[in-house]
PDB file of C-alpha atoms in Angstrom:
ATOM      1  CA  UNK A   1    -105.975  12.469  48.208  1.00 67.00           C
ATOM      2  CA  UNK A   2    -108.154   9.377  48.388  1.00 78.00           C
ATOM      3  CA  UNK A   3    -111.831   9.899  50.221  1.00 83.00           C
ATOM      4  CA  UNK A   4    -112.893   6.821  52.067  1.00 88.00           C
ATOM      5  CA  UNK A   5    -116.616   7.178  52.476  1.00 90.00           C
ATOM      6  CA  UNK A   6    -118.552   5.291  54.869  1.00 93.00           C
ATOM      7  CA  UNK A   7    -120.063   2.161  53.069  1.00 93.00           C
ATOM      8  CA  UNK A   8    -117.165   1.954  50.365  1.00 94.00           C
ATOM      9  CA  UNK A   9    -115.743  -1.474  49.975  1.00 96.00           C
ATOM     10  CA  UNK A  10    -111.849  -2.759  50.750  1.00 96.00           C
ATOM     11  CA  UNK A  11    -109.823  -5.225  50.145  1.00 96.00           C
ATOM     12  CA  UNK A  12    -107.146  -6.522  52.323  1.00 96.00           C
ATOM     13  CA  UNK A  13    -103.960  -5.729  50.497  1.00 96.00           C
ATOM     14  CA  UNK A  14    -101.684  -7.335  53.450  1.00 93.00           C
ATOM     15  CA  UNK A  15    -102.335  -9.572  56.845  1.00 92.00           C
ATOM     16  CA  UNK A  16    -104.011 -13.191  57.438  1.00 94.00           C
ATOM     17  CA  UNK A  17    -107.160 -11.975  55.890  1.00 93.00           C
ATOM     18  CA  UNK A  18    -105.461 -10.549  52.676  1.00 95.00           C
ATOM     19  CA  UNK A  19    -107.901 -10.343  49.594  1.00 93.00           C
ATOM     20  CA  UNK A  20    -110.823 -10.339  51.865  1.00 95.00           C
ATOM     21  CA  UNK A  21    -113.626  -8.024  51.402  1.00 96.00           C
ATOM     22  CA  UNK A  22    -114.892  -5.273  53.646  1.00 97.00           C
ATOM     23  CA  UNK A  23    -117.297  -2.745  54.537  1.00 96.00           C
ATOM     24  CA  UNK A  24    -115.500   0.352  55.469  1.00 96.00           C
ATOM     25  CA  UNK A  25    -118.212   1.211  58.646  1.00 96.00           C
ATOM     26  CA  UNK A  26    -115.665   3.934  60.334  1.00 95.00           C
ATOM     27  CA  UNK A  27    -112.879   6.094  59.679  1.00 94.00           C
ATOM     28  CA  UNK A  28    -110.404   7.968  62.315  1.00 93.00           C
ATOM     29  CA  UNK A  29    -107.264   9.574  60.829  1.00 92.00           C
ATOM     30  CA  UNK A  30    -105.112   6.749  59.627  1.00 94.00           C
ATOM     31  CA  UNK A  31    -107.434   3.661  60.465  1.00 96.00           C
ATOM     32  CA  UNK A  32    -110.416   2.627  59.246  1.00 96.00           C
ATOM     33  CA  UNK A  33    -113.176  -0.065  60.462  1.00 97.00           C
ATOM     34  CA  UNK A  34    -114.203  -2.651  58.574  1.00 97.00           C
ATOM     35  CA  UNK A  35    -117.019  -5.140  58.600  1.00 97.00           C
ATOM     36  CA  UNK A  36    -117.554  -8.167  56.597  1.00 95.00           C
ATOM     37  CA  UNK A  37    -121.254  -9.082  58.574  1.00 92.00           C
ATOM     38  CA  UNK A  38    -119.750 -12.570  59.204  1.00 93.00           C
ATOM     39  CA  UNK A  39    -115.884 -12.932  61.224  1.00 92.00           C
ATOM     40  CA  UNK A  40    -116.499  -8.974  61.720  1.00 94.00           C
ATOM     41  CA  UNK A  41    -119.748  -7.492  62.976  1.00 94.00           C
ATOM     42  CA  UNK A  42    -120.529  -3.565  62.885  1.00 94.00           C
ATOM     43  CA  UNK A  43    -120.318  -3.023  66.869  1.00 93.00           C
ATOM     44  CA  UNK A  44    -116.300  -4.762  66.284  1.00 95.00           C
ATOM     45  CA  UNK A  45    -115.192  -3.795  63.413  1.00 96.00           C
ATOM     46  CA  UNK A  46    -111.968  -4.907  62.030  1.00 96.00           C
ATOM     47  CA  UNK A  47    -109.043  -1.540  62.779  1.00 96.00           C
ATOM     48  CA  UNK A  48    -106.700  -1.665  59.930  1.00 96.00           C
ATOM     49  CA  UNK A  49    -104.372   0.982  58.720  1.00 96.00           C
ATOM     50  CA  UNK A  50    -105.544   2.951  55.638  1.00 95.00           C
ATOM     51  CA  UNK A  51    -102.098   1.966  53.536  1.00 95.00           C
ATOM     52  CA  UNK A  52    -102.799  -1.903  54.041  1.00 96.00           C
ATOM     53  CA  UNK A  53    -106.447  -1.807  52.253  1.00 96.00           C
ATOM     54  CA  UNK A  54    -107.289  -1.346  48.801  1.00 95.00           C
ATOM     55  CA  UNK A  55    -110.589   0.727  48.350  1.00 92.00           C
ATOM     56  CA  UNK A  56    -113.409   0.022  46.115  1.00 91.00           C
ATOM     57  CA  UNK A  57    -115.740   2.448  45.195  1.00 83.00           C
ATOM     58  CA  UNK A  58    -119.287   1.782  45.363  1.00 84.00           C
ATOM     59  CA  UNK A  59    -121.385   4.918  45.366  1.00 84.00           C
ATOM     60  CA  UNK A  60    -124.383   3.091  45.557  1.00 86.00           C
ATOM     61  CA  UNK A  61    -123.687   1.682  49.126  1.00 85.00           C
ATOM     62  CA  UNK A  62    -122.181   4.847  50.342  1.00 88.00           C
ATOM     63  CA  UNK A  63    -125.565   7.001  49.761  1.00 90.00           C
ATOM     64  CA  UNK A  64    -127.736   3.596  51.363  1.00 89.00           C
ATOM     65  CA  UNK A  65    -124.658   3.043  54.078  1.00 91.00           C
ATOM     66  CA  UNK A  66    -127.003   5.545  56.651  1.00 91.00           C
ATOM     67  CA  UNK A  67    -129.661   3.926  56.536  1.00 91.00           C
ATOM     68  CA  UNK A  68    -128.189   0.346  56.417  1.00 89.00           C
ATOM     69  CA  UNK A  69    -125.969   1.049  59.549  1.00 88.00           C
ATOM     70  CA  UNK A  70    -129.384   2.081  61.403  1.00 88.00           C
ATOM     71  CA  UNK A  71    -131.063  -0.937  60.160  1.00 88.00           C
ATOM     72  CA  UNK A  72    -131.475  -3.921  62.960  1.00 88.00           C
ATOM     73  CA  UNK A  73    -130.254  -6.180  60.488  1.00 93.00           C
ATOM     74  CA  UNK A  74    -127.330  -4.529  59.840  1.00 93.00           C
ATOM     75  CA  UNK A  75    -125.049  -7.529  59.510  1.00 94.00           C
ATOM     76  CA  UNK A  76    -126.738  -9.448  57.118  1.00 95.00           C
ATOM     77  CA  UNK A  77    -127.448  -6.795  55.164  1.00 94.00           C
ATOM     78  CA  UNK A  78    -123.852  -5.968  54.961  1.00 95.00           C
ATOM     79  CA  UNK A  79    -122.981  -9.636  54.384  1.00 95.00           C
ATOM     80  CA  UNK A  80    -125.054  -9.756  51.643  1.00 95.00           C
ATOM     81  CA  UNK A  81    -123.108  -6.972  50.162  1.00 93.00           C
ATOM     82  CA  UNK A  82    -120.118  -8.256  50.612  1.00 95.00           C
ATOM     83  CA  UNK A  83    -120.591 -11.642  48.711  1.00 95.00           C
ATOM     84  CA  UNK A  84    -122.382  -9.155  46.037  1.00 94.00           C
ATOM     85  CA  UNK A  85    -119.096  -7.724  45.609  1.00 93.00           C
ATOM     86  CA  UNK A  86    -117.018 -11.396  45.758  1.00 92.00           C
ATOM     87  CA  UNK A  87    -119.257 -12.523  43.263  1.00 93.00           C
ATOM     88  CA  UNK A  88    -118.481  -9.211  40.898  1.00 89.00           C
ATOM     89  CA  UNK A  89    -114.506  -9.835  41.334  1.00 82.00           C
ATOM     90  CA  UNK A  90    -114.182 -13.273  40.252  1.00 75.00           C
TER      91      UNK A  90
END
């Protein structure tokens, strides 16, 4: 079974935003929330189903994901991430 920690990355595997990058910022049985700092902040996360998102681990973010979501600048930090990781795929 596939563990989807708090501060792992996803991509989109289906939707308008498909091959876009996440945050994964919440999890509740089937859905997850994802953040992106940018079109999706960490008090609105974006609900998708767990089946349409393809996770990328990142163990790295998940132990600093804590203390990033406390963080006042959570958004931008979590942007930053993200076009870390957009960089890293192309």
């Amino acid at each position: 079974m596939i563990e989807y920690k708090l501060g792992y990355f996803a991509s989109s595997l289906c939707g308008h935003d498909k091959g876009r990058i996440y945050m994964i910022v919440s999890e509740d049985g089937e859905m997850v929330g994802l953040c992106d700092g940018t079109h999706r902040c960490v008090s609105n996360p974006k609900k998708k189903k767990k089946k349409h998102i393809q996770m990328m681990r990142s163990e790295k973010t998940a132990e600093a994901f804590p203390s990033l979501i406390q963080s006042g600048d959570a958004d931008s930090r979590i942007r930053e991430a993200v076009r870390r990781m957009e960089e890293r795929q192309k």
